[in-house]
mmCIF file of C-alpha atoms and ligand atoms in Angstrom:
data_model
loop_
_atom_site.group_PDB
_atom_site.id
_atom_site.type_symbol
_atom_site.label_atom_id
_atom_site.label_comp_id
_atom_site.label_asym_id
_atom_site.label_seq_id
_atom_site.Cartn_x
_atom_site.Cartn_y
_atom_site.Cartn_z
ATOM 1 C CA MET A 25 0.245 -0.085 0.165
ATOM 2 C CA ILE A 26 1.026 3.831 -0.886
ATOM 3 C CA ARG A 27 1.725 6.140 1.300
ATOM 4 C CA ALA A 28 1.295 9.341 0.702
ATOM 5 C CA GLN A 29 1.555 9.892 -3.290
ATOM 6 C CA ALA A 30 0.834 13.189 -5.322
ATOM 7 C CA SER A 31 -0.732 12.088 -8.416
ATOM 8 C CA ILE A 32 0.241 14.425 -11.384
ATOM 9 C CA HIS A 33 -2.407 14.739 -13.898
ATOM 10 C CA ARG A 34 -1.031 16.650 -17.353
ATOM 11 C CA ALA A 35 -4.801 16.513 -18.928
ATOM 12 C CA ALA A 36 -5.103 18.864 -16.192
ATOM 13 C CA LEU A 37 -2.814 21.134 -17.471
ATOM 14 C CA ALA A 38 -3.650 21.014 -21.237
ATOM 15 C CA HIS A 39 -6.636 22.028 -20.073
ATOM 16 C CA ASN A 40 -5.551 25.242 -17.984
ATOM 17 C CA LEU A 41 -3.150 26.698 -20.506
ATOM 18 C CA GLN A 42 -6.638 25.972 -22.480
ATOM 19 C CA ARG A 43 -8.083 28.654 -20.394
ATOM 20 C CA VAL A 44 -4.865 31.044 -19.898
ATOM 21 C CA ARG A 45 -5.490 30.494 -23.844
ATOM 22 C CA ASP A 46 -8.570 31.936 -23.709
ATOM 23 C CA HIS A 47 -7.897 34.976 -21.714
ATOM 24 C CA ALA A 48 -5.427 36.298 -22.905
ATOM 25 C CA PRO A 49 -5.695 35.185 -27.208
ATOM 26 C CA GLY A 50 -2.915 35.796 -29.088
ATOM 27 C CA ARG A 51 -0.635 36.532 -26.924
ATOM 28 C CA ALA A 52 2.724 34.581 -25.799
ATOM 29 C CA VAL A 53 2.725 32.650 -22.378
ATOM 30 C CA TYR A 54 6.189 31.622 -20.848
ATOM 31 C CA ALA A 55 4.506 29.301 -18.099
ATOM 32 C CA ALA A 56 6.128 29.399 -15.023
ATOM 33 C CA VAL A 57 7.743 26.496 -13.378
ATOM 34 C CA LYS A 58 9.522 27.955 -10.560
ATOM 35 C CA ALA A 59 10.255 25.715 -7.566
ATOM 36 C CA ASP A 60 9.909 22.862 -9.142
ATOM 37 C CA GLY A 61 7.287 23.330 -10.876
ATOM 38 C CA TYR A 62 5.339 24.547 -7.510
ATOM 39 C CA GLY A 63 5.916 21.283 -6.237
ATOM 40 C CA HIS A 64 4.874 19.553 -9.419
ATOM 41 C CA GLY A 65 7.973 18.454 -10.712
ATOM 42 C CA ALA A 66 9.523 21.261 -13.316
ATOM 43 C CA VAL A 67 10.557 18.862 -16.017
ATOM 44 C CA THR A 68 7.136 17.230 -15.884
ATOM 45 C CA VAL A 69 5.153 20.017 -15.891
ATOM 46 C CA ALA A 70 7.123 21.756 -19.105
ATOM 47 C CA LEU A 71 7.014 18.348 -20.824
ATOM 48 C CA ALA A 72 2.861 18.387 -20.448
ATOM 49 C CA LEU A 73 2.868 22.522 -20.888
ATOM 50 C CA SER A 74 5.138 22.022 -24.658
ATOM 51 C CA ASP A 75 2.629 24.319 -26.118
ATOM 52 C CA ALA A 76 3.628 27.084 -24.451
ATOM 53 C CA ASP A 77 5.212 29.216 -25.895
ATOM 54 C CA GLY A 78 7.913 28.929 -23.437
ATOM 55 C CA PHE A 79 8.761 29.142 -19.540
ATOM 56 C CA ALA A 80 9.642 31.468 -16.541
ATOM 57 C CA VAL A 81 12.157 29.942 -13.377
ATOM 58 C CA SER A 82 13.827 32.168 -10.366
ATOM 59 C CA SER A 83 17.579 30.337 -11.233
ATOM 60 C CA ILE A 84 20.326 29.238 -14.027
ATOM 61 C CA GLU A 85 19.843 26.102 -11.422
ATOM 62 C CA GLU A 86 16.299 25.654 -12.010
ATOM 63 C CA ALA A 87 16.729 26.747 -16.498
ATOM 64 C CA LEU A 88 19.143 24.153 -16.778
ATOM 65 C CA GLN A 89 16.305 21.388 -15.619
ATOM 66 C CA LEU A 90 14.846 22.065 -18.420
ATOM 67 C CA ARG A 91 17.922 21.947 -20.818
ATOM 68 C CA TRP A 92 19.145 18.860 -19.709
ATOM 69 C CA ALA A 93 15.164 17.389 -20.353
ATOM 70 C CA GLY A 94 15.718 18.789 -23.855
ATOM 71 C CA LEU A 95 13.370 21.843 -23.623
ATOM 72 C CA ALA A 96 14.966 24.142 -25.887
ATOM 73 C CA LYS A 97 12.462 26.569 -25.690
ATOM 74 C CA PRO A 98 12.340 29.826 -23.956
ATOM 75 C CA VAL A 99 13.789 29.887 -20.178
ATOM 76 C CA ALA A 100 13.348 33.598 -19.004
ATOM 77 C CA LEU A 101 15.371 33.516 -15.319
ATOM 78 C CA LEU A 102 13.258 35.718 -13.163
ATOM 79 C CA SER A 103 15.346 36.811 -10.314
ATOM 80 C CA GLN A 104 18.815 35.827 -11.061
ATOM 81 C CA MET A 105 22.003 37.752 -9.667
ATOM 82 C CA LEU A 106 24.708 37.727 -12.586
ATOM 83 C CA ASP A 107 28.337 37.127 -12.613
ATOM 84 C CA THR A 108 31.026 36.215 -14.984
ATOM 85 C CA GLU A 109 29.735 32.473 -14.658
ATOM 86 C CA ALA A 110 26.232 33.305 -14.469
ATOM 87 C CA CYS A 111 26.409 35.602 -18.071
ATOM 88 C CA ASP A 112 28.375 32.541 -19.479
ATOM 89 C CA ALA A 113 25.704 29.903 -18.585
ATOM 90 C CA ILE A 114 22.928 32.368 -19.615
ATOM 91 C CA ALA A 115 24.581 32.518 -22.934
ATOM 92 C CA GLU A 116 25.693 29.080 -23.233
ATOM 93 C CA HIS A 117 21.918 27.758 -22.834
ATOM 94 C CA ALA A 118 20.493 30.449 -24.930
ATOM 95 C CA LEU A 119 18.159 31.629 -21.065
ATOM 96 C CA GLU A 120 16.951 35.079 -21.209
ATOM 97 C CA VAL A 121 17.745 36.712 -17.763
ATOM 98 C CA VAL A 122 15.205 39.545 -15.899
ATOM 99 C CA VAL A 123 17.866 41.766 -15.664
ATOM 100 C CA PHE A 124 16.370 44.539 -12.438
ATOM 101 C CA HIS A 125 19.647 46.072 -10.578
ATOM 102 C CA ASP A 126 22.902 47.948 -11.085
ATOM 103 C CA ALA A 127 24.802 45.069 -9.787
ATOM 104 C CA GLN A 128 23.788 43.068 -12.962
ATOM 105 C CA LEU A 129 24.003 46.454 -15.580
ATOM 106 C CA GLU A 130 28.304 45.631 -14.377
ATOM 107 C CA ALA A 131 27.765 42.238 -14.804
ATOM 108 C CA LEU A 132 26.774 42.561 -18.282
ATOM 109 C CA ALA A 133 29.125 44.797 -19.525
ATOM 110 C CA ARG A 134 32.023 43.015 -18.777
ATOM 111 C CA HIS A 135 30.612 40.074 -20.670
ATOM 112 C CA ILE A 136 32.023 38.976 -23.954
ATOM 113 C CA GLY A 137 31.202 35.973 -26.172
ATOM 114 C CA LEU A 138 27.448 34.833 -27.016
ATOM 115 C CA PRO A 139 25.035 37.044 -26.650
ATOM 116 C CA ILE A 140 22.978 37.330 -23.555
ATOM 117 C CA ARG A 141 18.895 37.987 -24.477
ATOM 118 C CA VAL A 142 17.886 40.774 -21.553
ATOM 119 C CA TRP A 143 14.548 41.161 -20.379
ATOM 120 C CA ILE A 144 13.875 44.899 -18.387
ATOM 121 C CA LYS A 145 12.211 45.324 -15.406
ATOM 122 C CA LEU A 146 10.921 48.377 -14.031
ATOM 123 C CA ASP A 147 9.100 48.505 -10.298
ATOM 124 C CA THR A 148 5.337 50.147 -11.518
ATOM 125 C CA GLY A 149 4.807 49.967 -7.575
ATOM 126 C CA MET A 150 5.212 46.450 -6.343
ATOM 127 C CA HIS A 151 8.332 48.108 -4.208
ATOM 128 C CA ARG A 152 10.005 44.558 -4.677
ATOM 129 C CA LEU A 153 12.693 43.768 -7.663
ATOM 130 C CA GLY A 154 13.758 46.196 -11.250
ATOM 131 C CA PHE A 155 14.161 49.750 -11.505
ATOM 132 C CA ASP A 156 12.529 53.329 -11.502
ATOM 133 C CA CYS A 157 10.147 54.103 -13.825
ATOM 134 C CA ALA A 158 12.752 57.173 -14.359
ATOM 135 C CA ARG A 159 15.238 55.024 -15.452
ATOM 136 C CA ALA A 160 13.850 54.123 -18.081
ATOM 137 C CA ASP A 161 15.742 55.762 -21.108
ATOM 138 C CA GLU A 162 18.835 55.356 -19.459
ATOM 139 C CA ILE A 163 19.227 51.600 -18.654
ATOM 140 C CA GLU A 164 17.650 50.542 -22.373
ATOM 141 C CA ARG A 165 21.007 53.057 -23.187
ATOM 142 C CA ARG A 166 23.535 51.497 -21.568
ATOM 143 C CA LEU A 167 21.940 47.691 -22.661
ATOM 144 C CA SER A 168 21.804 48.345 -26.243
ATOM 145 C CA GLY A 169 24.837 50.164 -26.083
ATOM 146 C CA LEU A 170 27.004 46.543 -25.170
ATOM 147 C CA ASP A 171 27.504 43.949 -27.658
ATOM 148 C CA ALA A 172 27.291 41.220 -25.928
ATOM 149 C CA VAL A 173 24.019 42.000 -25.313
ATOM 150 C CA GLU A 174 20.070 41.569 -26.754
ATOM 151 C CA ILE A 175 16.958 43.802 -25.499
ATOM 152 C CA VAL A 176 13.974 41.374 -25.428
ATOM 153 C CA GLY A 177 11.743 43.522 -23.761
ATOM 154 C CA TRP A 178 10.246 44.931 -20.875
ATOM 155 C CA LEU A 179 8.780 44.095 -17.967
ATOM 156 C CA THR A 180 6.915 44.663 -14.115
ATOM 157 C CA HIS A 181 4.571 42.715 -11.759
ATOM 158 C CA LEU A 182 1.324 43.016 -10.491
ATOM 159 C CA ALA A 183 1.144 43.498 -6.626
ATOM 160 C CA CYS A 184 -2.426 43.210 -5.824
ATOM 161 C CA ALA A 185 -4.117 42.265 -9.352
ATOM 162 C CA ASP A 186 -5.502 39.529 -7.395
ATOM 163 C CA ASP A 187 -8.211 41.748 -6.262
ATOM 164 C CA PRO A 188 -9.662 43.581 -8.910
ATOM 165 C CA ALA A 189 -11.352 46.202 -6.699
ATOM 166 C CA ASP A 190 -7.842 47.068 -5.861
ATOM 167 C CA ALA A 191 -6.761 50.633 -7.318
ATOM 168 C CA LEU A 192 -3.371 50.219 -7.232
ATOM 169 C CA THR A 193 -2.890 48.062 -10.755
ATOM 170 C CA SER A 194 -4.388 50.433 -12.861
ATOM 171 C CA ARG A 195 -2.018 52.497 -11.496
ATOM 172 C CA GLN A 196 1.074 50.210 -11.875
ATOM 173 C CA LEU A 197 -0.433 50.013 -15.603
ATOM 174 C CA ALA A 198 -0.507 53.783 -16.466
ATOM 175 C CA ALA A 199 2.427 53.845 -14.879
ATOM 176 C CA PHE A 200 4.372 50.955 -17.443
ATOM 177 C CA THR A 201 2.720 51.852 -20.560
ATOM 178 C CA GLN A 202 3.963 55.334 -19.502
ATOM 179 C CA ALA A 203 7.541 54.829 -19.476
ATOM 180 C CA THR A 204 7.673 51.795 -21.884
ATOM 181 C CA GLY A 205 4.747 53.465 -24.195
ATOM 182 C CA LYS A 206 6.923 54.310 -27.319
ATOM 183 C CA ARG A 207 9.984 51.783 -26.968
ATOM 184 C CA ALA A 208 11.055 48.724 -28.795
ATOM 185 C CA GLY A 209 10.755 45.123 -27.572
ATOM 186 C CA ARG A 210 8.115 42.535 -26.423
ATOM 187 C CA ARG A 211 6.253 43.600 -23.095
ATOM 188 C CA SER A 212 5.081 41.905 -20.472
ATOM 189 C CA ILE A 213 2.943 41.686 -17.117
ATOM 190 C CA ALA A 214 0.576 39.247 -16.138
ATOM 191 C CA ASN A 215 0.782 36.683 -13.919
ATOM 192 C CA SER A 216 -2.703 34.263 -14.031
ATOM 193 C CA ALA A 217 -4.675 37.393 -11.638
ATOM 194 C CA GLY A 218 -3.643 39.304 -14.228
ATOM 195 C CA VAL A 219 -4.513 36.961 -17.269
ATOM 196 C CA LEU A 220 -8.058 36.130 -15.192
ATOM 197 C CA ALA A 221 -9.262 39.902 -14.448
ATOM 198 C CA TRP A 222 -6.745 42.504 -16.279
ATOM 199 C CA PRO A 223 -6.896 42.289 -20.124
ATOM 200 C CA ASP A 224 -5.347 45.965 -20.075
ATOM 201 C CA ALA A 225 -2.090 43.417 -18.356
ATOM 202 C CA HIS A 226 -2.128 40.744 -20.968
ATOM 203 C CA ALA A 227 0.938 43.092 -22.810
ATOM 204 C CA ASP A 228 2.609 41.032 -25.614
ATOM 205 C CA VAL A 229 3.704 38.387 -23.035
ATOM 206 C CA VAL A 230 1.508 36.607 -20.419
ATOM 207 C CA ARG A 231 3.323 34.778 -17.023
ATOM 208 C CA PRO A 232 1.060 32.409 -15.914
ATOM 209 C CA GLY A 233 1.403 29.958 -13.080
ATOM 210 C CA ILE A 234 -1.322 29.092 -10.773
ATOM 211 C CA MET A 235 -3.821 28.999 -12.555
ATOM 212 C CA LEU A 236 -2.188 26.354 -14.170
ATOM 213 C CA TYR A 237 -1.736 24.024 -11.971
ATOM 214 C CA GLY A 238 -5.042 24.162 -11.110
ATOM 215 C CA SER A 239 -5.832 27.426 -8.155
ATOM 216 C CA SER A 240 -7.401 30.709 -8.211
ATOM 217 C CA PRO A 241 -5.780 33.335 -7.600
ATOM 218 C CA MET A 242 -8.632 35.565 -7.048
ATOM 219 C CA VAL A 243 -9.729 36.780 -3.865
ATOM 220 C CA ASP A 244 -13.252 36.382 -5.521
ATOM 221 C CA ARG A 245 -13.912 33.497 -7.079
ATOM 222 C CA SER A 246 -12.470 29.822 -7.203
ATOM 223 C CA ALA A 247 -10.777 28.060 -8.854
ATOM 224 C CA ALA A 248 -14.266 25.816 -10.033
ATOM 225 C CA GLU A 249 -15.845 28.814 -10.931
ATOM 226 C CA LEU A 250 -12.683 29.793 -13.543
ATOM 227 C CA ASP A 251 -12.705 26.508 -14.625
ATOM 228 C CA LEU A 252 -9.719 25.372 -14.081
ATOM 229 C CA LYS A 253 -8.762 21.794 -13.038
ATOM 230 C CA SER A 254 -6.695 20.368 -9.591
ATOM 231 C CA VAL A 255 -3.355 18.844 -11.170
ATOM 232 C CA MET A 256 -2.556 17.896 -8.109
ATOM 233 C CA HIS A 257 -4.565 15.231 -6.498
ATOM 234 C CA LEU A 258 -3.067 14.217 -2.921
ATOM 235 C CA THR A 259 -3.390 10.774 -1.825
ATOM 236 C CA ALA A 260 -2.726 8.763 1.718
ATOM 237 C CA PRO A 261 -4.615 4.922 3.010
ATOM 238 C CA LEU A 262 -6.712 5.186 6.154
ATOM 239 C CA ILE A 263 -4.001 3.273 8.535
ATOM 240 C CA ALA A 264 -6.468 2.796 10.690
ATOM 241 C CA ARG A 265 -9.659 3.202 12.534
ATOM 242 C CA GLN A 266 -11.433 3.213 16.304
ATOM 243 C CA THR A 267 -14.702 3.151 18.235
ATOM 244 C CA LEU A 268 -13.424 5.836 20.758
ATOM 245 C CA ALA A 269 -16.329 6.480 23.984
ATOM 246 C CA ALA A 270 -17.242 10.239 24.621
ATOM 247 C CA GLY A 271 -15.603 12.466 26.259
ATOM 248 C CA GLU A 272 -11.663 11.051 25.332
ATOM 249 C CA PRO A 273 -9.348 13.148 24.012
ATOM 250 C CA VAL A 274 -7.573 12.403 20.163
ATOM 251 C CA GLY A 275 -3.975 12.764 19.267
ATOM 252 C CA TYR A 276 -1.335 15.129 20.649
ATOM 253 C CA GLY A 277 -2.411 17.605 23.270
ATOM 254 C CA ALA A 278 -5.551 15.764 23.868
ATOM 255 C CA THR A 279 -6.551 19.173 22.097
ATOM 256 C CA TRP A 280 -10.286 17.699 21.105
ATOM 257 C CA ARG A 281 -12.279 15.080 22.832
ATOM 258 C CA THR A 282 -15.097 13.311 21.287
ATOM 259 C CA PRO A 283 -18.417 14.868 22.252
ATOM 260 C CA GLU A 284 -20.729 10.823 22.253
ATOM 261 C CA THR A 285 -19.625 7.932 21.253
ATOM 262 C CA MET A 286 -18.287 7.785 17.576
ATOM 263 C CA PRO A 287 -15.965 6.279 15.174
ATOM 264 C CA VAL A 288 -12.550 8.079 14.146
ATOM 265 C CA GLY A 289 -10.040 7.107 12.053
ATOM 266 C CA VAL A 290 -5.796 7.414 10.956
ATOM 267 C CA VAL A 291 -4.785 9.105 7.606
ATOM 268 C CA GLY A 292 -1.542 8.092 7.147
ATOM 269 C CA ILE A 293 -0.104 11.773 6.097
ATOM 270 C CA GLY A 294 0.831 14.878 8.399
ATOM 271 C CA TYR A 295 3.572 17.840 7.903
ATOM 272 C CA GLY A 296 6.388 15.227 7.968
ATOM 273 C CA ASP A 297 4.560 14.791 4.245
ATOM 274 C CA GLY A 298 3.873 18.350 4.243
ATOM 275 C CA TYR A 299 0.957 18.886 5.211
ATOM 276 C CA PRO A 300 0.118 21.703 7.104
ATOM 277 C CA ARG A 301 0.708 21.326 10.510
ATOM 278 C CA HIS A 302 -1.670 24.536 11.514
ATOM 279 C CA ALA A 303 -4.767 23.086 9.632
ATOM 280 C CA PRO A 304 -7.202 22.990 12.091
ATOM 281 C CA ALA A 305 -9.907 20.822 13.298
ATOM 282 C CA GLY A 306 -12.555 20.932 10.838
ATOM 283 C CA THR A 307 -10.398 21.164 7.586
ATOM 284 C CA PRO A 308 -12.075 18.444 4.898
ATOM 285 C CA VAL A 309 -10.577 15.730 4.215
ATOM 286 C CA LEU A 310 -12.514 13.508 1.461
ATOM 287 C CA LEU A 311 -13.260 9.651 1.970
ATOM 288 C CA GLY A 312 -14.991 7.646 -0.267
ATOM 289 C CA GLY A 313 -16.471 10.929 -1.605
ATOM 290 C CA VAL A 314 -17.591 12.159 1.411
ATOM 291 C CA ARG A 315 -15.950 14.776 3.361
ATOM 292 C CA VAL A 316 -14.873 14.255 6.560
ATOM 293 C CA PRO A 317 -13.819 16.937 9.202
ATOM 294 C CA LEU A 318 -10.039 16.717 11.224
ATOM 295 C CA ILE A 319 -10.013 16.151 14.246
ATOM 296 C CA GLY A 320 -6.691 16.853 16.991
ATOM 297 C CA ARG A 321 -3.593 18.396 15.918
ATOM 298 C CA VAL A 322 -1.604 17.280 12.604
ATOM 299 C CA SER A 323 1.522 14.620 13.441
ATOM 300 C CA MET A 324 4.324 13.660 11.842
ATOM 301 C CA ASP A 325 3.413 11.153 9.470
ATOM 302 C CA MET A 326 -0.941 11.207 10.487
ATOM 303 C CA ILE A 327 -3.356 13.343 11.018
ATOM 304 C CA THR A 328 -6.316 12.120 12.536
ATOM 305 C CA VAL A 329 -10.416 12.264 11.320
ATOM 306 C CA ASP A 330 -14.072 11.881 12.619
ATOM 307 C CA LEU A 331 -15.940 9.194 10.691
ATOM 308 C CA ARG A 332 -19.482 10.085 11.733
ATOM 309 C CA ASP A 333 -19.971 10.612 8.168
ATOM 310 C CA ALA A 334 -18.223 7.613 6.748
ATOM 311 C CA PRO A 335 -19.321 5.091 8.795
ATOM 312 C CA ASP A 336 -17.942 2.779 6.530
ATOM 313 C CA ALA A 337 -14.815 3.875 5.379
ATOM 314 C CA GLN A 338 -12.061 0.392 5.846
ATOM 315 C CA VAL A 339 -8.321 0.446 6.846
ATOM 316 C CA GLY A 340 -7.037 0.914 2.993
ATOM 317 C CA ASP A 341 -9.455 3.153 1.649
ATOM 318 C CA ARG A 342 -7.009 5.951 -0.013
ATOM 319 C CA ALA A 343 -8.838 10.146 1.060
ATOM 320 C CA THR A 344 -7.281 12.499 -1.372
ATOM 321 C CA LEU A 345 -6.222 15.715 1.236
ATOM 322 C CA TRP A 346 -6.364 17.735 -2.163
ATOM 323 C CA GLY A 347 -7.107 17.716 -5.855
ATOM 324 C CA PRO A 348 -10.418 17.294 -7.710
ATOM 325 C CA GLY A 349 -13.442 17.383 -5.471
ATOM 326 C CA LEU A 350 -11.071 18.756 -2.726
ATOM 327 C CA PRO A 351 -9.201 22.229 -3.963
ATOM 328 C CA ALA A 352 -6.082 22.852 -2.330
ATOM 329 C CA ASP A 353 -7.300 26.707 -2.147
ATOM 330 C CA GLU A 354 -9.470 25.414 0.842
ATOM 331 C CA ILE A 355 -7.010 23.713 2.641
ATOM 332 C CA ALA A 356 -5.081 27.154 2.165
ATOM 333 C CA ALA A 357 -7.813 28.960 3.246
ATOM 334 C CA ALA A 358 -8.272 26.681 6.608
ATOM 335 C CA ALA A 359 -4.207 26.597 7.314
ATOM 336 C CA ASP A 360 -4.087 30.404 6.909
ATOM 337 C CA THR A 361 -1.894 30.074 3.545
ATOM 338 C CA ILE A 362 -1.820 29.529 0.434
ATOM 339 C CA ALA A 363 -2.169 26.969 -1.964
ATOM 340 C CA TYR A 364 1.045 27.555 -3.573
ATOM 341 C CA GLU A 365 2.902 27.358 -0.755
ATOM 342 C CA LEU A 366 0.365 23.904 0.285
ATOM 343 C CA PHE A 367 2.605 22.985 -2.621
ATOM 344 C CA CYS A 368 5.888 23.916 -3.228
ATOM 345 C CA ARG A 369 6.275 22.066 0.529
ATOM 346 C CA LEU A 370 5.445 18.473 0.040
ATOM 347 C CA THR A 371 8.559 16.643 0.962
ATOM 348 C CA PRO A 372 10.968 14.037 -0.810
ATOM 349 C CA ARG A 373 8.438 11.243 1.320
ATOM 350 C CA VAL A 374 5.540 11.658 -0.711
ATOM 351 C CA LEU A 375 5.386 9.085 -3.596
ATOM 352 C CA PHE A 376 4.957 10.910 -7.482
ATOM 353 C CA ASP A 377 3.312 9.702 -9.878
ATOM 354 C CA ILE A 378 2.650 11.441 -14.103
ATOM 355 C CA ARG A 379 -1.097 10.318 -14.987
HETATM 356 C C1 PLP B 27 5.545 33.259 -9.721
HETATM 357 C C2 PLP B 27 6.208 34.146 -11.105
HETATM 358 C C3 PLP B 27 4.619 33.979 -11.563
HETATM 359 C C4 PLP B 27 3.734 33.637 -12.048
HETATM 360 O O1 PLP B 27 2.668 33.699 -10.584
HETATM 361 P P1 PLP B 27 1.694 33.905 -10.411
HETATM 362 O O2 PLP B 27 0.735 34.580 -9.253
HETATM 363 O O3 PLP B 27 1.900 32.038 -9.953
HETATM 364 O O4 PLP B 27 0.614 33.278 -11.488
HETATM 365 C C5 PLP B 27 4.588 35.933 -12.859
HETATM 366 N N1 PLP B 27 5.356 36.991 -12.473
HETATM 367 C C6 PLP B 27 6.897 36.318 -11.516
HETATM 368 C C7 PLP B 27 7.857 37.924 -11.838
HETATM 369 C C8 PLP B 27 6.627 35.612 -11.094
HETATM 370 O O5 PLP B 27 7.965 35.721 -10.320
#
């Protein structure tokens, strides 16, 4: 009996990519596969998204995973520091690099050999990475003066696109248009929320991540409402069950007590697998198509569940922790985090299989 297992559904990835294309027709799609494909396996995801126009990762190390797997499409490095070795690797492997800091400009100025393709990142209000918009002219001039550098285009990142009512997004879009409007090159603004809620952010290249994996980035719409399909189906077996008398404690710290005589089940997954330890009592687990509530504390290898609504559940039955029928977004909300983090935090103990 396999313990905690994450099945990765390639057809769901292809479906979600089609949703991106429906929202942003005619735009190039760079699929965000950083952090090992948001914990789904970067190479698995990139191969399943063979229709994407390119990929976005954080670093050279992540990009090389894709190159070694034979993927030849554009790969953009979103937050890569530059020195001589980095520049050589980027040129050799034909990667694209996002430039957001003066130290990178200095490294690029020293680069010789095969040209490096660069995106210039402007800070339009998120205040994380990017040059001040007022420096667009200067940066463009400095980079276009370099023989071994080729400017692909201009990029920015939205801080609040997940909330359609947030005024910052419109200000960011206006700042970006003002700074880049008349310049040569491609433009890229939108993450998943930008794809779904901000048509003015679609520009030339969109950079969706979380929606490809089937989770909603929006504060006001669920994955089902957006017609996104869960890519990861996380399951684990019921490894024990017992009937407890009323008033008995369950689990570490005896934080939960049975209100009546009742069946209690133990599912073989815990925070040692990446299930969030802070998931509170009441967090849903799917067992035989029925939602049963988590009870007591999450431990390293196990969680306990209230089986009163699934009295026929047998040892060996597989429970779904998240996946079709139980969106990761719901578990994330219960555990006070986001699906991005749940996916990224699965540990190597989880067995992955690709469907
Ligand atoms: C991760 C990332 C994305 C994708 O964001 P999602 O919210 O997952 O769609 C896009 N652009 C940049 C710069 C990123 O770092």
